[in-house]
Coordinates of C-alpha atoms and ligand atoms in Angstrom, one line a residue:
M15 CA 5.2 19.9 -119.9
G16 CA 7.4 17.1 -118.7
S17 CA 4.7 15.5 -116.5
G18 CA 2.2 15.8 -119.4
I19 CA 4.6 14.1 -121.8
A20 CA 5.3 11.4 -119.2
E21 CA 1.5 10.9 -118.7
V22 CA 0.9 10.6 -122.4
C23 CA 3.8 8.1 -122.8
A24 CA 2.6 6.0 -119.9
R25 CA -1.0 6.0 -121.2
S26 CA 0.3 4.7 -124.5
G27 CA 1.7 1.7 -122.7
L28 CA 5.4 2.7 -122.5
D29 CA 7.7 2.3 -119.5
V30 CA 8.7 5.8 -118.5
T31 CA 11.4 7.1 -116.2
V32 CA 11.0 10.7 -115.2
V33 CA 14.2 12.5 -114.2
E34 CA 13.6 15.6 -112.1
A35 CA 16.1 18.1 -110.6
D36 CA 15.4 17.3 -107.0
D37 CA 13.0 15.5 -104.6
A38 CA 10.6 18.5 -104.7
G39 CA 10.4 18.2 -108.4
V40 CA 9.7 14.4 -108.1
A41 CA 6.9 15.2 -105.7
R42 CA 5.4 17.7 -108.2
A43 CA 5.8 15.3 -111.1
K44 CA 4.0 12.5 -109.2
A45 CA 1.0 14.7 -108.5
G46 CA -0.4 14.3 -112.0
K47 CA -4.1 14.4 -113.0
L48 CA -4.7 10.7 -113.5
D49 CA -7.8 9.2 -112.0
A50 CA -7.5 6.3 -109.4
G51 CA -7.7 3.4 -111.9
E52 CA -5.3 5.1 -114.4
R53 CA -3.0 6.0 -111.6
Q54 CA -2.7 2.3 -110.6
A55 CA -2.0 1.2 -114.2
A56 CA 0.3 4.1 -114.9
A57 CA 2.2 3.6 -111.6
E58 CA 3.4 0.3 -112.9
R59 CA 4.9 2.0 -115.9
L60 CA 6.2 5.2 -114.3
A61 CA 9.4 5.5 -112.3
F62 CA 10.7 8.7 -110.8
T63 CA 14.3 9.6 -110.1
T64 CA 16.8 12.5 -109.7
A65 CA 19.6 10.6 -111.3
L66 CA 20.0 10.9 -115.1
A67 CA 22.1 7.7 -115.0
D68 CA 18.9 5.8 -114.2
L69 CA 17.9 6.3 -117.9
E70 CA 20.5 3.8 -118.9
G71 CA 19.2 1.3 -121.5
A72 CA 16.2 3.5 -122.5
D73 CA 15.1 3.4 -126.2
A74 CA 14.7 7.2 -126.4
A75 CA 14.9 10.4 -124.3
L76 CA 12.5 13.4 -124.3
E77 CA 14.0 16.4 -122.6
A78 CA 11.6 19.1 -121.1
V79 CA 13.6 21.0 -118.5
V80 CA 13.3 24.8 -118.1
E81 CA 14.0 26.9 -121.1
D82 CA 17.7 27.5 -120.3
E83 CA 20.1 26.9 -123.1
V84 CA 23.2 26.2 -121.0
L85 CA 21.3 23.6 -118.9
K86 CA 19.8 21.9 -122.0
R87 CA 23.2 21.7 -123.6
E88 CA 24.7 20.1 -120.5
I89 CA 21.8 17.6 -120.4
F90 CA 22.3 16.6 -124.0
K91 CA 26.0 16.0 -123.3
Q92 CA 24.9 13.7 -120.4
L93 CA 22.2 12.0 -122.4
D94 CA 24.6 11.3 -125.2
A95 CA 27.0 9.6 -122.8
T96 CA 24.3 7.7 -120.8
L97 CA 22.3 6.5 -123.9
P98 CA 24.7 5.5 -126.6
D99 CA 22.2 3.1 -128.2
A100 CA 19.0 5.2 -128.0
Q101 CA 17.0 5.6 -131.1
F102 CA 16.7 9.3 -130.7
L103 CA 17.3 12.1 -128.2
A104 CA 14.5 14.7 -128.4
S105 CA 14.0 18.1 -126.9
N106 CA 10.7 19.8 -126.2
T107 CA 12.4 23.2 -126.4
S108 CA 10.4 26.2 -127.7
S109 CA 13.4 28.3 -128.7
V110 CA 16.8 26.7 -128.4
P111 CA 18.1 25.6 -131.9
I112 CA 18.1 21.8 -132.1
M113 CA 21.5 22.1 -133.8
K114 CA 23.0 23.6 -130.7
L115 CA 21.8 20.6 -128.7
G116 CA 23.0 18.1 -131.3
A117 CA 26.4 19.8 -131.3
E118 CA 26.9 18.7 -127.7
T119 CA 26.6 15.1 -128.7
S120 CA 28.8 12.6 -130.5
H121 CA 26.0 11.8 -132.9
P122 CA 24.0 14.9 -133.8
G123 CA 22.2 12.8 -136.4
R124 CA 20.0 11.3 -133.6
V125 CA 19.0 14.6 -132.0
I126 CA 15.7 16.1 -133.0
G127 CA 13.0 18.5 -131.7
L128 CA 9.6 17.0 -130.6
H129 CA 7.7 20.1 -129.6
F130 CA 4.5 19.3 -127.7
F131 CA 1.6 21.7 -126.8
N132 CA 0.2 22.6 -123.4
P133 CA -1.7 20.7 -122.0
V134 CA 0.0 17.7 -123.5
P135 CA -2.7 15.1 -122.8
V136 CA -5.3 17.4 -124.5
L137 CA -3.7 19.1 -127.5
P138 CA -3.0 16.7 -130.4
L139 CA -0.1 18.5 -132.1
V140 CA 3.6 17.7 -132.1
E141 CA 6.0 19.8 -134.2
V142 CA 8.9 17.6 -135.5
V143 CA 12.0 19.7 -135.9
R144 CA 14.9 18.5 -137.9
S145 CA 18.3 20.2 -137.6
I146 CA 20.7 20.4 -140.5
M147 CA 22.4 17.3 -139.0
T148 CA 19.4 15.2 -138.0
S149 CA 19.4 11.9 -139.9
E150 CA 16.5 10.6 -142.1
E151 CA 16.3 7.6 -139.8
T152 CA 15.9 9.7 -136.7
L153 CA 13.2 11.8 -138.5
E154 CA 11.3 8.7 -139.4
R155 CA 11.6 7.1 -135.9
A156 CA 10.6 10.3 -134.0
T157 CA 7.7 11.0 -136.4
S158 CA 6.4 7.4 -136.0
F159 CA 6.9 7.6 -132.2
A160 CA 4.7 10.8 -132.0
E161 CA 2.1 9.6 -134.5
E162 CA 1.8 5.9 -134.1
T163 CA 2.9 5.3 -130.5
L164 CA 1.5 8.4 -128.9
G165 CA -1.4 9.0 -131.4
K166 CA -0.4 12.7 -132.0
T167 CA -0.7 14.7 -135.2
T168 CA 2.7 15.9 -136.5
I169 CA 3.7 18.8 -138.6
H170 CA 7.3 19.4 -139.7
S171 CA 9.4 22.5 -139.3
Q172 CA 12.8 23.8 -140.1
D173 CA 15.1 24.4 -137.2
R174 CA 14.2 28.1 -137.0
A175 CA 13.2 30.1 -133.9
G176 CA 9.6 29.5 -133.0
F177 CA 9.1 26.7 -135.4
V178 CA 5.7 27.1 -137.2
V179 CA 3.2 27.7 -134.4
N180 CA 5.2 30.0 -132.1
A181 CA 6.5 32.1 -135.0
L182 CA 2.9 32.9 -135.7
L183 CA 1.5 32.9 -132.1
I184 CA 4.1 34.8 -130.1
P185 CA 3.9 38.1 -132.0
Y186 CA 0.1 37.9 -131.5
L187 CA 0.4 37.4 -127.7
L188 CA 2.9 40.2 -127.4
S189 CA 0.6 42.5 -129.3
A190 CA -2.2 41.7 -126.9
I191 CA 0.1 42.5 -123.9
R192 CA 1.1 45.8 -125.6
M193 CA -2.6 46.6 -126.1
Y194 CA -3.3 46.0 -122.4
E195 CA -0.2 47.8 -121.3
S196 CA -1.1 50.9 -123.3
G197 CA -4.6 51.1 -121.8
F198 CA -6.2 50.5 -125.2
A199 CA -8.6 47.9 -123.7
S200 CA -9.1 45.9 -120.4
K201 CA -7.6 42.5 -120.2
E202 CA -11.1 41.0 -119.9
D203 CA -12.2 42.7 -123.1
I204 CA -9.1 41.7 -125.0
D205 CA -9.6 38.1 -124.0
E206 CA -13.4 38.2 -124.6
G207 CA -12.9 39.9 -128.0
M208 CA -10.7 37.1 -129.3
M209 CA -12.9 34.3 -127.8
K210 CA -16.3 35.6 -129.0
G211 CA -15.1 37.4 -132.1
C212 CA -12.7 34.8 -133.5
A213 CA -13.9 31.6 -131.7
H214 CA -10.5 31.1 -129.9
P215 CA -11.0 28.8 -126.9
M216 CA -9.1 31.3 -124.7
G217 CA -8.0 34.9 -125.0
P218 CA -4.3 35.9 -125.5
L219 CA -3.7 37.0 -121.9
Q220 CA -5.3 33.8 -120.5
L221 CA -3.1 31.8 -123.0
S222 CA 0.0 33.7 -122.0
D223 CA -0.7 32.8 -118.3
L224 CA -1.1 29.2 -119.3
I225 CA 2.1 29.1 -121.4
G226 CA 4.0 30.8 -118.5
L227 CA 5.3 34.3 -118.9
D228 CA 9.0 33.3 -118.4
T229 CA 8.6 30.8 -121.3
L230 CA 6.8 33.4 -123.4
L231 CA 9.6 35.9 -122.7
A232 CA 12.3 33.3 -123.6
V233 CA 10.6 32.5 -126.9
S234 CA 10.1 36.1 -127.8
Q235 CA 13.8 36.8 -127.2
S236 CA 14.9 33.9 -129.4
L237 CA 12.5 35.0 -132.2
Y238 CA 13.9 38.6 -132.0
E239 CA 17.4 37.3 -132.1
E240 CA 16.8 35.2 -135.2
F241 CA 14.5 37.5 -137.3
R242 CA 15.0 41.1 -135.8
D243 CA 11.3 41.7 -136.3
P244 CA 10.1 44.5 -133.9
A245 CA 6.8 42.5 -133.4
S246 CA 8.9 40.0 -131.4
V247 CA 10.3 42.6 -128.9
A248 CA 8.9 41.9 -125.4
P249 CA 6.8 44.7 -123.9
A250 CA 8.3 46.3 -120.8
L251 CA 5.3 45.0 -118.8
L252 CA 6.2 41.4 -119.7
N253 CA 9.8 41.9 -118.5
R254 CA 8.6 43.5 -115.2
M255 CA 6.1 40.6 -114.5
V256 CA 8.8 38.0 -115.1
E257 CA 11.2 39.9 -112.8
A258 CA 8.4 40.0 -110.2
G259 CA 7.9 36.3 -110.4
L260 CA 4.4 36.7 -111.8
L261 CA 4.7 33.8 -114.2
G262 CA 1.0 33.0 -114.8
R263 CA -0.8 29.9 -113.7
K264 CA 2.2 28.0 -112.5
S265 CA 3.2 30.7 -110.0
G266 CA -0.4 31.5 -109.0
R267 CA -0.5 34.9 -110.6
G268 CA 0.1 36.4 -114.0
F269 CA -2.4 38.7 -115.8
Y270 CA -5.0 36.9 -113.7
D271 CA -5.0 35.6 -110.1
Y272 CA -5.3 31.8 -109.7
T273 CA -4.9 31.6 -106.0
S274 CA -8.6 31.9 -105.0
Ligands
NAD2 N1 4.7 25.8 -121.2 C1 4.4 25.6 -122.5 O1 3.3 25.9 -122.9 C2 5.4 24.9 -123.4 C3 5.0 24.4 -124.6 C4 5.9 23.7 -125.4 C5 7.2 23.5 -125.0 N2 7.6 24.0 -123.8 C6 9.0 23.8 -123.4 O2 9.0 22.8 -122.4 C7 10.1 23.0 -121.5 C8 9.6 23.0 -120.1 O3 8.7 24.1 -120.0 P1 7.6 24.1 -118.8 O4 6.6 25.1 -119.1 O5 7.2 22.7 -118.5 O6 8.6 24.6 -117.6 P2 8.4 24.4 -116.0 O7 9.3 25.4 -115.4 O8 7.0 24.3 -115.6 O9 9.1 22.9 -115.8 C9 10.4 22.7 -115.9 C10 10.8 21.4 -115.1 O10 12.2 21.1 -115.3 C11 12.7 20.7 -114.1 N3 14.1 20.8 -114.1 C12 14.9 21.9 -114.0 N4 16.2 21.6 -114.0 C13 16.3 20.2 -114.2 C14 17.3 19.3 -114.3 N5 18.6 19.7 -114.3 N6 17.0 18.0 -114.5 C15 15.7 17.6 -114.5 N7 14.7 18.4 -114.4 C16 15.0 19.7 -114.3 C17 12.0 21.6 -113.0 O11 12.1 21.1 -111.7 C18 10.6 21.7 -113.6 O12 9.8 20.6 -113.1 C19 10.8 24.3 -122.0 O13 11.8 24.0 -122.9 C20 9.7 25.0 -122.7 O14 10.1 25.9 -123.7 C21 6.7 24.7 -123.0

């Protein structure tokens, strides 16, 4: 998600500094999908580093590290100290309450959720998530950034687990996994059914693999924690697959095999 967001920002003419955890992360982030001409143009606008301090002086920050609340809180503490004059500090989190990230900073009014969709260069939606402390000014700046600067379409959501889209989508994906787990239908037929019967561009098990099964599990847990709806309980199969490292496309295997 981070490289997709960086790509969209660079294509929109912004100077972007990508902060990764280590050199291997930097190498992965550099291997984007730009063609040769775009790569040349974007290369002038994209910088890569492993030091968060290199963000000093940036107008805004967009955080998209792994879905780990402790790590995200730590990063917001550092962003707050590194960027005292930034217009807004945004998180792409799918499940950590924006308020918890804001609470780590000295100005929770400038912390907001900007939730992009995968693949970022293709899907137009950004959910703008305002915490109970996010200021009107931050809301306007972040919405205008997503719409006018990046050309995205925004919808607004309360700071509730899942926001709008995942609160509807995740219980559906979990139902498909339960259906497959119980032997009710094959994975191919479940996916084919939703594509051909409901005109979805991909089936629920293919979409789960695209989202990443660890991310799907993390979001389902946060939905259950917030609403206690049994529809958000992760099926045992999802837990076992994440424990096995079968995370979907990004690990090469999930419900389907992507290695061949
Ligand atoms: N996958 C999706 O469909 C999707 C959609 C919307 C939002 N999100 C959210 O985006 C975030 C990232 O998800 P992803 O699927 O891209 O995960 P991912 O595991 O593919 O990528 C996470 C990246 O964060 C980097 N990272 C880890 N620790 C870091 C640190 N301390 N500093 C800098 N970088 C660090 C990792 O090296 C990795 O490149 C999560 O919060 C997730 O909930 C994901």
